[in-house]
Coordinates of N, CA and C in Angstrom, one line a residue:
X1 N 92.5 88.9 114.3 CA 92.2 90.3 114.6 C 90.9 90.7 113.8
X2 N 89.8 91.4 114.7 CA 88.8 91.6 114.0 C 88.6 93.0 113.8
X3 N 87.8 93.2 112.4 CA 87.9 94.7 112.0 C 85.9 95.2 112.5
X4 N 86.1 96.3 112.6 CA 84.3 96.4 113.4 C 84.2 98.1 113.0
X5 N 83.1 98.0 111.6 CA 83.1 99.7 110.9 C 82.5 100.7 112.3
X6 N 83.0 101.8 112.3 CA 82.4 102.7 113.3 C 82.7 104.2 112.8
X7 N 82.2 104.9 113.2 CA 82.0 106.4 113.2 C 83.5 106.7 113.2
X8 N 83.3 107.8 111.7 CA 85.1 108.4 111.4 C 85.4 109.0 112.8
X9 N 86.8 108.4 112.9 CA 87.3 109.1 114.4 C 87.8 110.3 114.5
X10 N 88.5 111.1 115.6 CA 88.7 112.3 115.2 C 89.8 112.4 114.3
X11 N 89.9 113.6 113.5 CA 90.9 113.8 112.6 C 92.1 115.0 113.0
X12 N 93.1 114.6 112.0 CA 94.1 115.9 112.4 C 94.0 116.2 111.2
X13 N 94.1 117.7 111.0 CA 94.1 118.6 110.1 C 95.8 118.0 109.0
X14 N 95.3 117.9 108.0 CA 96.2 117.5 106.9 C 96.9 118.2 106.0
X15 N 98.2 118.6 106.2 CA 98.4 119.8 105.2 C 99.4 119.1 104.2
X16 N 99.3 118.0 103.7 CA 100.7 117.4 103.3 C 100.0 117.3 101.3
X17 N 99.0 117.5 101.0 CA 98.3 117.4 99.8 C 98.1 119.0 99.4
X18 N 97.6 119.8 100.6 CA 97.8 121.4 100.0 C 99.3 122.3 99.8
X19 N 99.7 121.4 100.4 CA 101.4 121.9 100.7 C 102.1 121.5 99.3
X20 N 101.7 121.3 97.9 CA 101.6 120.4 97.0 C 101.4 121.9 96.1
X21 N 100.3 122.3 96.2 CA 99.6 123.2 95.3 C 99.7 124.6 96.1
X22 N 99.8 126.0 95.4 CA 99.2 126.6 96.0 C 98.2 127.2 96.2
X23 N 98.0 128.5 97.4 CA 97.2 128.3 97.8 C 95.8 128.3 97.1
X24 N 95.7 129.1 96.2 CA 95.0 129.5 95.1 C 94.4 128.5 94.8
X25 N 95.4 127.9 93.9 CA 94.4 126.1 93.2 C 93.9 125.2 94.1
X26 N 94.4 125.2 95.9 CA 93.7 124.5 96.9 C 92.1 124.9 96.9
X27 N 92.4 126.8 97.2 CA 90.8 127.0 97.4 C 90.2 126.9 96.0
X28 N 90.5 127.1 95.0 CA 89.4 126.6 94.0 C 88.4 125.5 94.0
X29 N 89.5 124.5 94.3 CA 88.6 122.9 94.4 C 87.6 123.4 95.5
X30 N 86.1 121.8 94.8 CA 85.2 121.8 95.6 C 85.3 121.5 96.9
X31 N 84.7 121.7 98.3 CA 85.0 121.5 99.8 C 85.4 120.1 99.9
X32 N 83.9 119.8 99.3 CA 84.4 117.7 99.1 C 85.6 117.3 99.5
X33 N 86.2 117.5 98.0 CA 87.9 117.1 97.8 C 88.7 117.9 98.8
X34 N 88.6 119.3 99.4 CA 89.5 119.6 100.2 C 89.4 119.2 101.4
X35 N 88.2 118.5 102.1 CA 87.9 117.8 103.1 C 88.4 116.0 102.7
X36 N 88.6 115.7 101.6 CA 89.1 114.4 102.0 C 90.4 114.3 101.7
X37 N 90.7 115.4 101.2 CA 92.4 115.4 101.1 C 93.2 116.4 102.0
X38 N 92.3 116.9 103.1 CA 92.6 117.4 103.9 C 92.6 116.9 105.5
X39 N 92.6 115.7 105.1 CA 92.4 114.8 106.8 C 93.3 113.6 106.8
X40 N 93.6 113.8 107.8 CA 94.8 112.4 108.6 C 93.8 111.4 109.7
X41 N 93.7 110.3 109.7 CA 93.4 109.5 110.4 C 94.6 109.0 111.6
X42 N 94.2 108.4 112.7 CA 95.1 107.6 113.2 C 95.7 106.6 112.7
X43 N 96.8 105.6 113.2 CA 97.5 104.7 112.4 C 96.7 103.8 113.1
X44 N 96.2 102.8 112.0 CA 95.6 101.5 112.3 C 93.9 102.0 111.8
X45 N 94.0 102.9 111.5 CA 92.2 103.5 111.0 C 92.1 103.3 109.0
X46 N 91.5 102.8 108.3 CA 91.7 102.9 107.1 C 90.4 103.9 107.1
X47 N 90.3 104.9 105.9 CA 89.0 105.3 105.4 C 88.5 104.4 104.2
X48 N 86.9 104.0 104.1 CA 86.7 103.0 102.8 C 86.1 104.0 102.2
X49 N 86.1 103.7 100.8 CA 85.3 104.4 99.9 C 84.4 103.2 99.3
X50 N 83.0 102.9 98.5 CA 82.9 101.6 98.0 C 82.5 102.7 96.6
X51 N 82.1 101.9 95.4 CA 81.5 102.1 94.4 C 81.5 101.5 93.2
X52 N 81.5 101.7 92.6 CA 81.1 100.9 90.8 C 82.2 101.6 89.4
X53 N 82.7 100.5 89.4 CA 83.2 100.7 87.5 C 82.4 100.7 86.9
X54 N 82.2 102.3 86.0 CA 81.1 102.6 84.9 C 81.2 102.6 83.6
X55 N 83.2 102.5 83.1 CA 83.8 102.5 82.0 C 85.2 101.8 82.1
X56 N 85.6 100.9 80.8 CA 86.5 101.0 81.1 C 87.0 100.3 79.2
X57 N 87.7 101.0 78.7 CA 88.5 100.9 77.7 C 89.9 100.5 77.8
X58 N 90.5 99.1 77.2 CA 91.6 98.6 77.2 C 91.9 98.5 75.7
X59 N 93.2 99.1 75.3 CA 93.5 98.7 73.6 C 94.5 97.5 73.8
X60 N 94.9 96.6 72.4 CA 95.4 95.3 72.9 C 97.3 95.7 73.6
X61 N 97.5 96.5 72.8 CA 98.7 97.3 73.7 C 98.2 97.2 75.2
X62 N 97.5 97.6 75.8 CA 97.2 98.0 76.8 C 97.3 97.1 77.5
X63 N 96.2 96.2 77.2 CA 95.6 95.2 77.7 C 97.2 94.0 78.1
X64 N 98.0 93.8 76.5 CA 99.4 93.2 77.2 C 100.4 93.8 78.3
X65 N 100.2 95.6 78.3 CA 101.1 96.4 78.8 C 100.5 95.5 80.7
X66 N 99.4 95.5 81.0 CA 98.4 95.5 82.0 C 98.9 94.3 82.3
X67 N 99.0 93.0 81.8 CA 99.3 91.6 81.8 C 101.2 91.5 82.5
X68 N 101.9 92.2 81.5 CA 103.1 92.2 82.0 C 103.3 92.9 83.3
X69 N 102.5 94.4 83.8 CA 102.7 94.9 84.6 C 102.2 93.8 86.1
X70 N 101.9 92.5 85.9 CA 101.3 91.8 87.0 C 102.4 91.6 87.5
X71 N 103.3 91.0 87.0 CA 104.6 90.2 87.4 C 105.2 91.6 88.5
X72 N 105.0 93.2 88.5 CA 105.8 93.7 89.4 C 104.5 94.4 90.3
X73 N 103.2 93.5 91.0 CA 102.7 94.3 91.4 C 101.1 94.1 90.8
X74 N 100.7 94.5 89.5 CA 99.6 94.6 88.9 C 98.9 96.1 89.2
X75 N 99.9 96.5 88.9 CA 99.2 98.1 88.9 C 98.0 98.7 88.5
X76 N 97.7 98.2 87.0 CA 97.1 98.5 85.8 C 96.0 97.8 85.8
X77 N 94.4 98.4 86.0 CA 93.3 97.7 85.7 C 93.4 96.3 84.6
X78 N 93.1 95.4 84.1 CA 93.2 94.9 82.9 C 91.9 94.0 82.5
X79 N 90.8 93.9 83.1 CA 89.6 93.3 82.8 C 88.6 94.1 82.6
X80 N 88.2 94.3 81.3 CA 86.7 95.3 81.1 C 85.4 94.2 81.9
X81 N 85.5 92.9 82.4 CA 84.2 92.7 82.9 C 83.8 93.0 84.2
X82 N 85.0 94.3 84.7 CA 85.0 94.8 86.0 C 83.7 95.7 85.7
X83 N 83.3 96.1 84.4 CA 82.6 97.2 84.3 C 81.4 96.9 85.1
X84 N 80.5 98.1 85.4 CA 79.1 97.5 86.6 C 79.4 96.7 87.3
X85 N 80.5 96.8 88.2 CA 80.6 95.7 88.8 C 81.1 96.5 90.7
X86 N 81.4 95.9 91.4 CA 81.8 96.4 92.8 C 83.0 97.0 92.6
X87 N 83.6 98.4 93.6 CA 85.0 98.1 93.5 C 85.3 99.0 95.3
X88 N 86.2 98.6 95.3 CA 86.6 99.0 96.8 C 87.6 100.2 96.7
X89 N 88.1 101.1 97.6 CA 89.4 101.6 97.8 C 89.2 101.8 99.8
X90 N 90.4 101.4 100.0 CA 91.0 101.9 101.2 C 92.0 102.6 101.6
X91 N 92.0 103.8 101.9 CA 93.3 104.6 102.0 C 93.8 104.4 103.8
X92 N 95.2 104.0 104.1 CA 95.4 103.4 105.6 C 96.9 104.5 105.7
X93 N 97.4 105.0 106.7 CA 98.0 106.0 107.0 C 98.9 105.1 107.3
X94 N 100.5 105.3 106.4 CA 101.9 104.6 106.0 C 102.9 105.3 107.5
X95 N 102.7 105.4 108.6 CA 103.0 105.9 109.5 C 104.7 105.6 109.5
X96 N 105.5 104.6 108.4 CA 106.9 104.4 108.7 C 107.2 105.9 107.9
X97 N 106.4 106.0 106.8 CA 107.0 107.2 105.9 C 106.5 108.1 105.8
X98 N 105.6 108.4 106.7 CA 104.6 109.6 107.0 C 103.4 109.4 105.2
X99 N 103.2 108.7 104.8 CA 102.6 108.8 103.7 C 101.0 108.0 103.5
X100 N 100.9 107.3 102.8 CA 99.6 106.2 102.9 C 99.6 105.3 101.8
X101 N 98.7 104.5 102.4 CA 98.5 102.7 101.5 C 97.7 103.3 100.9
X102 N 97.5 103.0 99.9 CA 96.1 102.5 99.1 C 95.9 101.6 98.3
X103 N 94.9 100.5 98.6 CA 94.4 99.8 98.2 C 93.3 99.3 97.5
X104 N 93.1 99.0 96.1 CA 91.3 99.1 95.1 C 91.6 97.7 95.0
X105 N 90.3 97.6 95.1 CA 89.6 96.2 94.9 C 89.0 96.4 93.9
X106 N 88.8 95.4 92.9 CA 87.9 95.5 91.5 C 87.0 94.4 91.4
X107 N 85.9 93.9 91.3 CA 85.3 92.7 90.8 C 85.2 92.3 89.5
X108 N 85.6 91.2 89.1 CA 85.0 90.7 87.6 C 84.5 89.5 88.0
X109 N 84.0 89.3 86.6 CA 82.7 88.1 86.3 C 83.5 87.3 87.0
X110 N 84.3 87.0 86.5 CA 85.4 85.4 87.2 C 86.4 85.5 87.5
X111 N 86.4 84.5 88.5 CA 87.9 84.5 89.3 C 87.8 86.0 90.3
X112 N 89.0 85.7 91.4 CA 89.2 86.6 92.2 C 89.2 88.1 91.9
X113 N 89.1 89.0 92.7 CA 88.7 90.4 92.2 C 90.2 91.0 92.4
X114 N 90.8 91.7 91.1 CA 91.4 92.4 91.2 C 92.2 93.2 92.1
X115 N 93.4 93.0 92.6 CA 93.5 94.2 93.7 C 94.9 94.5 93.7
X116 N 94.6 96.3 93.7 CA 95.9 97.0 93.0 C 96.3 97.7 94.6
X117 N 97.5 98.0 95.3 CA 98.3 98.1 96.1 C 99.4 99.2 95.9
X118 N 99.4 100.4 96.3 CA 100.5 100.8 96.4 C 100.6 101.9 97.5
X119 N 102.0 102.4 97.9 CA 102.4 103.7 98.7 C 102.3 104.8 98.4
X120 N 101.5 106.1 98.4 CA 102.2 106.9 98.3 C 102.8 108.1 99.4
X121 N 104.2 108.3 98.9 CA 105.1 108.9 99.5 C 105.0 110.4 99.5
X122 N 105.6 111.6 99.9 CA 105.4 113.2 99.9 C 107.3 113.1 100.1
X123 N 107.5 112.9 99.1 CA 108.7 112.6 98.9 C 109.6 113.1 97.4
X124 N 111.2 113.0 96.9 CA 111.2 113.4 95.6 C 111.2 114.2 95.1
X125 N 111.8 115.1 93.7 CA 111.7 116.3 93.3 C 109.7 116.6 93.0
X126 N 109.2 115.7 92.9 CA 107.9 116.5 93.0 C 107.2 116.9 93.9
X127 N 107.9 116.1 95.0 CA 107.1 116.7 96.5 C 106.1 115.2 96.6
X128 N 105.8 114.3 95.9 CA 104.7 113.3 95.8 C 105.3 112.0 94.9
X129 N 105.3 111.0 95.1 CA 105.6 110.0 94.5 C 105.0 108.7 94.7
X130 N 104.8 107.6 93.9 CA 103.7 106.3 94.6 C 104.8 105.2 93.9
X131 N 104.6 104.3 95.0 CA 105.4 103.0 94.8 C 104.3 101.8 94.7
X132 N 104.7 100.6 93.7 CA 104.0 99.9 93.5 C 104.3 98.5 93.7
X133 N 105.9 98.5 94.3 CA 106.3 97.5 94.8 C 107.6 97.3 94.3
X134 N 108.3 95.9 94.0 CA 109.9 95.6 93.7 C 110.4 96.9 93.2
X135 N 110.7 97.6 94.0 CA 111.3 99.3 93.3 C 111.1 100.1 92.4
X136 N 110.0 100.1 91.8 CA 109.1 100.7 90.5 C 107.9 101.8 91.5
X137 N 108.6 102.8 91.0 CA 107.5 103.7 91.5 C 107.4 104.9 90.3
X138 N 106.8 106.0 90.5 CA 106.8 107.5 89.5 C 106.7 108.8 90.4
X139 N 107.0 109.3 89.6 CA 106.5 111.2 90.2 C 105.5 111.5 90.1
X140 N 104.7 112.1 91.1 CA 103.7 113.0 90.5 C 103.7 114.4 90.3
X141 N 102.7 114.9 89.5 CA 102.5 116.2 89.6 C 101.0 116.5 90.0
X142 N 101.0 117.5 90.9 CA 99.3 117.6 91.2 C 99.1 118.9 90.6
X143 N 98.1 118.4 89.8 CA 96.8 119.8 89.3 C 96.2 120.0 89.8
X144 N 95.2 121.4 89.5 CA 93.8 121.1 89.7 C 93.3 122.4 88.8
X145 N 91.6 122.0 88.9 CA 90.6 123.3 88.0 C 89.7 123.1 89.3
X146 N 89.0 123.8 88.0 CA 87.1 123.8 89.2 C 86.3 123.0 90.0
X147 N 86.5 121.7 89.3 CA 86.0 120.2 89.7 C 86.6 119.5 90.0
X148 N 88.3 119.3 90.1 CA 88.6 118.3 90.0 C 90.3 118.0 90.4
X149 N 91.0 117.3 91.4 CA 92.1 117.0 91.6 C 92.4 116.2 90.6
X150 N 94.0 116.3 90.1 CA 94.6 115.9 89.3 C 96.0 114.9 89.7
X151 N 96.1 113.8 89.2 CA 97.7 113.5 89.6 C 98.3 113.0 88.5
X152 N 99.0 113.2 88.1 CA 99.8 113.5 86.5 C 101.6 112.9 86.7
X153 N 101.3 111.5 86.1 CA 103.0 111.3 86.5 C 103.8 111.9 85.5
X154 N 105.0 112.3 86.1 CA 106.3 113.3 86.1 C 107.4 112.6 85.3
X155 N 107.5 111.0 86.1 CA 108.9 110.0 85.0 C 108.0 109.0 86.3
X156 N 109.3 108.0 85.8 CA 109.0 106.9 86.1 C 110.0 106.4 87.0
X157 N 110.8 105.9 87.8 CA 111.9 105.6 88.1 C 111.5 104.0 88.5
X158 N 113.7 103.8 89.2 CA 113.0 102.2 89.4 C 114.2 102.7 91.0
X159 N 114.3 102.0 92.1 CA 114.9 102.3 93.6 C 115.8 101.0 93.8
X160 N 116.9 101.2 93.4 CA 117.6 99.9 94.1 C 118.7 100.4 95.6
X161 N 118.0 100.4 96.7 CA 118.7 100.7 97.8 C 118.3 102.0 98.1
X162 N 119.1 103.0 98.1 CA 119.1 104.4 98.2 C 119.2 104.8 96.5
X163 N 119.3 104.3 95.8 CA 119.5 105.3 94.9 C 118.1 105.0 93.8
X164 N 118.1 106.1 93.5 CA 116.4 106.2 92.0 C 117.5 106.4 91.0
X165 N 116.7 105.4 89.7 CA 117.2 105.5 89.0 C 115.8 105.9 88.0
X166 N 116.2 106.9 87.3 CA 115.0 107.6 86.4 C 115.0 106.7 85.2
X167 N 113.8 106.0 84.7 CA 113.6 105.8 83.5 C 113.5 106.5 82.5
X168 N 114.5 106.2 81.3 CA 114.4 107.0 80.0 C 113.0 107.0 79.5
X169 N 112.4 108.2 79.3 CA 110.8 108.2 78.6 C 110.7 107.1 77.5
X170 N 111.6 107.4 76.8 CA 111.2 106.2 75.7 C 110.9 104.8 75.8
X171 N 111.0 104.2 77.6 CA 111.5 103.2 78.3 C 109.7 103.4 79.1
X172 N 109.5 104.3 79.1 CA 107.8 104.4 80.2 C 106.7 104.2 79.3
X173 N 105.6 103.3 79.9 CA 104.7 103.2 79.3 C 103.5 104.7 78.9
X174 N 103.9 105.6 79.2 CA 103.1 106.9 78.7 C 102.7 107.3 79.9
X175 N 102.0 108.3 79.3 CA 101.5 109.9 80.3 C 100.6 108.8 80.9
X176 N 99.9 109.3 82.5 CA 99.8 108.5 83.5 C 98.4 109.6 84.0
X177 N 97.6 109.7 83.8 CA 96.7 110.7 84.7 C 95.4 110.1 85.5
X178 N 95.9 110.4 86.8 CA 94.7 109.6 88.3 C 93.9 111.0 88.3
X179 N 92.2 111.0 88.2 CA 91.4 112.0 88.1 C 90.4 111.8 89.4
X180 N 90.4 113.1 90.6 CA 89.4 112.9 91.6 C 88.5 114.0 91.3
X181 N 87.4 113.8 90.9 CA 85.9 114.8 89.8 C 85.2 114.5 91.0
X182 N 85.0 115.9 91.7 CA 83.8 116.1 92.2 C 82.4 115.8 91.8
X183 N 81.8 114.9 92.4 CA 80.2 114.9 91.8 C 79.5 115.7 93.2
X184 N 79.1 115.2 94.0 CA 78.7 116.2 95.2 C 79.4 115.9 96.7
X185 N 78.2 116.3 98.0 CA 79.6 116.1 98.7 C 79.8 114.6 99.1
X186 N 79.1 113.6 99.0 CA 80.0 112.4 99.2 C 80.3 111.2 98.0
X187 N 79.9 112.0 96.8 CA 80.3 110.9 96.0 C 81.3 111.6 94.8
X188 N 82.1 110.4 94.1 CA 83.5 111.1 93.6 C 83.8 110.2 92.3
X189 N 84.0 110.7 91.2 CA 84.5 109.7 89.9 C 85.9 109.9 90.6
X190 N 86.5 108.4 90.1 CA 87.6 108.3 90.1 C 87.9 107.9 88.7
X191 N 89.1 108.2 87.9 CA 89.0 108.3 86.6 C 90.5 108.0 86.3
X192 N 91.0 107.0 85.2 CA 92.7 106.8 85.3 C 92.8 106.7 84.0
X193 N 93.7 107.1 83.2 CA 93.8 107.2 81.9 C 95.2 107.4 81.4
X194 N 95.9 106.7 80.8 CA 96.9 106.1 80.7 C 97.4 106.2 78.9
X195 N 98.2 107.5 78.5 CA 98.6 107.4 77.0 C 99.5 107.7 76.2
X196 N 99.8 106.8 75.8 CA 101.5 107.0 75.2 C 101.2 107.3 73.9
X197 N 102.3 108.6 73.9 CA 102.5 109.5 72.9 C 103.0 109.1 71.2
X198 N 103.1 107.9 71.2 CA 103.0 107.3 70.0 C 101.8 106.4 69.5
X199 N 101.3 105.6 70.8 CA 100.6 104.2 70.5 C 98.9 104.8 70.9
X200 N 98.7 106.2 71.3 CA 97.3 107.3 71.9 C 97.3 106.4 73.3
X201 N 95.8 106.2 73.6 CA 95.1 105.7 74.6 C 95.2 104.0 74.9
X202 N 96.0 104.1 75.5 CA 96.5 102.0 75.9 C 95.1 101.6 77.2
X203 N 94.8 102.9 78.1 CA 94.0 102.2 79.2 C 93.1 103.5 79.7
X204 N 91.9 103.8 79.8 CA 90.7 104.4 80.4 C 89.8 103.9 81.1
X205 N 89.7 103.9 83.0 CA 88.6 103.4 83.6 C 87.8 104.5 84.5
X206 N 86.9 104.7 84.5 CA 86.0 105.6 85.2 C 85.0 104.3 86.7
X207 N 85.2 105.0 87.4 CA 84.8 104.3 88.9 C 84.3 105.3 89.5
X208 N 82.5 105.3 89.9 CA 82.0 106.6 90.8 C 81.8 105.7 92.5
X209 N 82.7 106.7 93.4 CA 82.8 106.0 94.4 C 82.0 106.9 95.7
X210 N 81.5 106.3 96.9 CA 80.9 107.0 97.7 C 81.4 107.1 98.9
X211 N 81.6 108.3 99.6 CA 82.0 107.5 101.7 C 81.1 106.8 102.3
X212 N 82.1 105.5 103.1 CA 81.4 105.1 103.9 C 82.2 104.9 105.3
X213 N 81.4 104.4 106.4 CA 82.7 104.5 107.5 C 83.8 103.8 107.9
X214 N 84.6 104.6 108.4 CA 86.0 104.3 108.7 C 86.4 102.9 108.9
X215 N 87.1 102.2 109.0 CA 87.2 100.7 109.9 C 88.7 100.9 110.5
X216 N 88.3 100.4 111.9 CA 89.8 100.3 112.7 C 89.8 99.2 113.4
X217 N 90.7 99.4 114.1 CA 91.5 97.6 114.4 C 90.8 97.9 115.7
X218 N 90.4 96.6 116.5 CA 89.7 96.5 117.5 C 90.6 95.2 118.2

Protein backbone atom coordinates (compact mmCIF):
# COMPACT_ATOMS: atom_id res chain seq x y z
CA UNK A 1 0.00 0.00 0.00
CA UNK A 2 1.35 3.20 -1.09
CA UNK A 3 1.23 6.52 0.82
CA UNK A 4 1.19 9.78 -1.84
CA UNK A 5 1.41 13.46 0.33
CA UNK A 6 -1.47 15.74 -0.95
CA UNK A 7 -3.40 18.76 -0.02
CA UNK A 8 -5.05 18.63 3.75
CA UNK A 9 -8.43 17.24 3.05
CA UNK A 10 -11.52 18.54 4.26
CA UNK A 11 -11.89 18.77 7.97
CA UNK A 12 -14.61 18.32 10.62
CA UNK A 13 -14.77 20.81 13.19
CA UNK A 14 -13.18 19.27 16.50
CA UNK A 15 -14.51 19.91 19.68
CA UNK A 16 -13.13 17.04 21.77
CA UNK A 17 -9.69 19.23 23.05
CA UNK A 18 -11.93 22.51 23.77
CA UNK A 19 -14.41 20.47 25.50
CA UNK A 20 -11.36 19.91 27.94
CA UNK A 21 -10.88 23.58 28.85
CA UNK A 22 -13.15 26.28 29.19
CA UNK A 23 -14.22 28.46 27.14
CA UNK A 24 -12.19 31.31 28.26
CA UNK A 25 -8.68 29.48 28.26
CA UNK A 26 -9.68 28.00 24.57
CA UNK A 27 -10.04 31.59 23.29
CA UNK A 28 -6.95 32.86 24.92
CA UNK A 29 -4.62 30.54 23.00
CA UNK A 30 -3.02 31.62 19.84
CA UNK A 31 -5.37 30.68 16.46
CA UNK A 32 -2.42 28.40 15.44
CA UNK A 33 -2.99 25.99 18.32
CA UNK A 34 -6.81 26.42 18.16
CA UNK A 35 -6.77 25.45 14.54
CA UNK A 36 -4.67 22.38 15.07
CA UNK A 37 -6.32 21.21 17.98
CA UNK A 38 -9.40 22.05 16.59
CA UNK A 39 -9.57 19.65 13.51
CA UNK A 40 -10.54 16.04 12.79
CA UNK A 41 -9.23 14.38 9.68
CA UNK A 42 -10.74 11.33 8.07
CA UNK A 43 -9.71 7.77 9.23
CA UNK A 44 -6.83 6.68 7.16
CA UNK A 45 -5.46 10.57 6.80
CA UNK A 46 -2.43 11.12 9.24
CA UNK A 47 -1.36 14.97 9.68
CA UNK A 48 2.73 15.23 9.61
CA UNK A 49 4.48 17.72 11.28
CA UNK A 50 8.56 17.48 10.47
CA UNK A 51 11.17 19.45 12.54
CA UNK A 52 14.41 19.51 14.67
CA UNK A 53 15.56 18.64 18.30
CA UNK A 54 17.09 21.95 19.60
CA UNK A 55 17.60 20.69 23.32
CA UNK A 56 17.76 18.02 25.18
CA UNK A 57 18.87 17.33 28.83
CA UNK A 58 19.05 13.69 30.30
CA UNK A 59 20.34 13.37 34.19
CA UNK A 60 21.83 9.72 34.79
CA UNK A 61 18.43 8.90 36.70
CA UNK A 62 16.85 9.79 33.70
CA UNK A 63 18.71 8.53 31.23
CA UNK A 64 18.35 4.76 33.25
CA UNK A 65 14.55 5.78 33.97
CA UNK A 66 14.38 6.19 29.73
CA UNK A 67 16.40 2.77 29.23
CA UNK A 68 13.98 0.77 31.48
CA UNK A 69 10.98 2.57 30.18
CA UNK A 70 11.99 0.66 26.62
CA UNK A 71 10.97 -2.76 27.72
CA UNK A 72 7.09 -1.23 28.01
CA UNK A 73 7.05 0.77 24.84
CA UNK A 74 10.01 3.38 25.00
CA UNK A 75 8.10 6.33 25.81
CA UNK A 76 10.90 8.48 27.06
CA UNK A 77 13.29 10.34 24.66
CA UNK A 78 16.82 8.85 25.82
CA UNK A 79 19.59 9.99 23.31
CA UNK A 80 21.01 13.59 23.47
CA UNK A 81 22.65 12.91 19.86
CA UNK A 82 19.09 13.43 18.68
CA UNK A 83 19.90 17.06 19.32
CA UNK A 84 20.02 19.03 15.62
CA UNK A 85 18.97 16.26 14.28
CA UNK A 86 15.40 15.31 12.20
CA UNK A 87 12.39 14.44 14.05
CA UNK A 88 8.99 13.45 12.78
CA UNK A 89 5.41 13.42 14.49
CA UNK A 90 2.26 12.00 12.91
CA UNK A 91 -1.01 12.37 14.49
CA UNK A 92 -3.64 9.46 12.69
CA UNK A 93 -7.37 9.49 13.90
CA UNK A 94 -7.88 6.20 16.53
CA UNK A 95 -11.42 5.73 14.94
CA UNK A 96 -11.97 2.31 17.44
CA UNK A 97 -11.87 4.93 20.37
CA UNK A 98 -12.74 8.00 18.87
CA UNK A 99 -9.24 9.28 19.95
CA UNK A 100 -5.65 9.41 18.04
CA UNK A 101 -2.19 7.79 17.38
CA UNK A 102 0.64 9.58 17.67
CA UNK A 103 3.66 8.80 16.59
CA UNK A 104 7.59 10.91 16.85
CA UNK A 105 10.27 9.82 15.13
CA UNK A 106 13.73 11.00 16.50
CA UNK A 107 17.14 10.75 14.65
CA UNK A 108 20.43 10.00 16.23
CA UNK A 109 24.01 9.78 15.09
CA UNK A 110 23.66 5.89 15.14
CA UNK A 111 21.62 3.19 14.80
CA UNK A 112 17.87 3.41 14.05
CA UNK A 113 15.88 6.56 14.83
CA UNK A 114 13.94 6.56 17.83
CA UNK A 115 10.24 6.06 17.71
CA UNK A 116 7.88 6.77 20.42
CA UNK A 117 4.01 5.50 19.87
CA UNK A 118 1.13 6.03 21.81
CA UNK A 119 -2.97 6.60 21.99
CA UNK A 120 -4.49 9.15 23.19
CA UNK A 121 -7.93 8.65 24.59
CA UNK A 122 -10.82 11.54 25.73
CA UNK A 123 -11.48 9.18 28.33
CA UNK A 124 -11.17 8.91 32.47
CA UNK A 125 -11.69 11.14 35.36
CA UNK A 126 -9.69 13.81 33.48
CA UNK A 127 -11.57 13.76 30.38
CA UNK A 128 -7.92 12.87 28.45
CA UNK A 129 -5.63 10.07 29.02
CA UNK A 130 -2.59 8.45 26.68
CA UNK A 131 -1.63 4.85 26.53
CA UNK A 132 1.73 3.73 25.72
CA UNK A 133 1.16 0.14 25.37
CA UNK A 134 1.19 -3.30 27.74
CA UNK A 135 -1.45 -1.32 29.94
CA UNK A 136 0.60 1.67 31.24
CA UNK A 137 -0.99 4.74 30.46
CA UNK A 138 -1.63 8.37 32.69
CA UNK A 139 -4.12 11.21 33.08
CA UNK A 140 -3.92 14.26 31.80
CA UNK A 141 -4.60 17.59 32.76
CA UNK A 142 -4.85 20.37 30.13
CA UNK A 143 -3.73 23.99 30.72
CA UNK A 144 -3.24 26.83 29.02
CA UNK A 145 -1.82 30.77 29.12
CA UNK A 146 -1.17 33.15 26.31
CA UNK A 147 1.29 31.04 24.21
CA UNK A 148 0.85 27.96 25.00
CA UNK A 149 -1.06 24.45 25.38
CA UNK A 150 -0.29 22.44 28.28
CA UNK A 151 -0.65 18.63 29.10
CA UNK A 152 0.27 17.95 32.63
CA UNK A 153 -0.07 14.22 33.83
CA UNK A 154 -2.66 13.74 36.75
CA UNK A 155 -1.33 9.84 38.03
CA UNK A 156 -0.22 7.20 36.30
CA UNK A 157 -2.20 3.98 36.17
CA UNK A 158 -1.55 0.56 34.83
CA UNK A 159 -5.16 -1.42 32.76
CA UNK A 160 -5.50 -5.06 33.26
CA UNK A 161 -8.84 -5.83 31.34
CA UNK A 162 -11.52 -3.37 32.39
CA UNK A 163 -10.19 -2.32 35.43
CA UNK A 164 -7.30 0.84 36.03
CA UNK A 165 -5.35 0.40 38.58
CA UNK A 166 -3.81 3.89 39.85
CA UNK A 167 -0.20 3.95 40.64
CA UNK A 168 0.86 5.06 44.11
CA UNK A 169 2.89 8.51 43.43
CA UNK A 170 5.65 7.26 45.20
CA UNK A 171 5.59 4.41 42.52
CA UNK A 172 5.55 7.26 39.37
CA UNK A 173 8.42 8.50 37.80
CA UNK A 174 7.45 12.32 38.49
CA UNK A 175 5.45 15.28 37.20
CA UNK A 176 5.12 14.77 33.39
CA UNK A 177 4.58 18.10 31.37
CA UNK A 178 3.97 17.89 27.11
CA UNK A 179 4.41 21.82 26.08
CA UNK A 180 2.68 23.09 22.59
CA UNK A 181 4.42 27.10 22.39
CA UNK A 182 3.20 28.89 19.78
CA UNK A 183 5.97 30.32 17.58
CA UNK A 184 3.81 31.62 14.55
CA UNK A 185 1.25 30.34 12.49
CA UNK A 186 2.89 27.23 11.22
CA UNK A 187 5.59 26.50 13.33
CA UNK A 188 5.44 25.06 17.06
CA UNK A 189 8.08 24.14 19.93
CA UNK A 190 7.20 21.06 21.20
CA UNK A 191 8.72 20.87 24.69
CA UNK A 192 8.59 17.68 27.38
CA UNK A 193 9.89 17.90 30.71
CA UNK A 194 9.78 15.29 33.08
CA UNK A 195 10.46 15.96 37.26
CA UNK A 196 10.44 14.14 40.18
CA UNK A 197 9.91 15.80 43.27
CA UNK A 198 12.76 14.41 45.09
CA UNK A 199 15.41 13.50 42.36
CA UNK A 200 14.43 17.63 40.29
CA UNK A 201 14.72 17.36 36.47
CA UNK A 202 15.37 13.47 35.17
CA UNK A 203 14.51 14.51 31.29
CA UNK A 204 14.10 17.99 29.16
CA UNK A 205 13.72 18.02 25.23
CA UNK A 206 12.74 21.05 23.17
CA UNK A 207 11.74 20.07 19.33
CA UNK A 208 10.53 23.22 16.91
CA UNK A 209 8.28 21.61 14.50
CA UNK A 210 6.57 22.85 11.19
CA UNK A 211 3.18 21.84 8.98
CA UNK A 212 3.51 20.00 6.28
CA UNK A 213 0.94 17.95 4.18
CA UNK A 214 -1.35 15.51 5.15
CA UNK A 215 -0.63 11.84 3.86
CA UNK A 216 -3.47 9.37 3.10
CA UNK A 217 -3.80 5.91 2.03
CA UNK A 218 -4.15 5.62 -1.68
Amino acid sequence: MKHKAIAPPPRIDDTRFNGLLSHRDWARLPGAIRRRFGKRFSPGTSVLYRGLVTDMQISRIGRLLAHCARLIGGPLPFDPSSVNRPAIVAVTEDTASDGQFWIRQYNRRQGFPQVVHSSKRFAGPTGLEEYIGNGVGMALRVETDDEALYFVSDHYFIQVGQRRIPLPRWMSPGRLVVTHRHIDDTQFLFSLTLRNRWLGTLLHQDALFHETQSLTEM
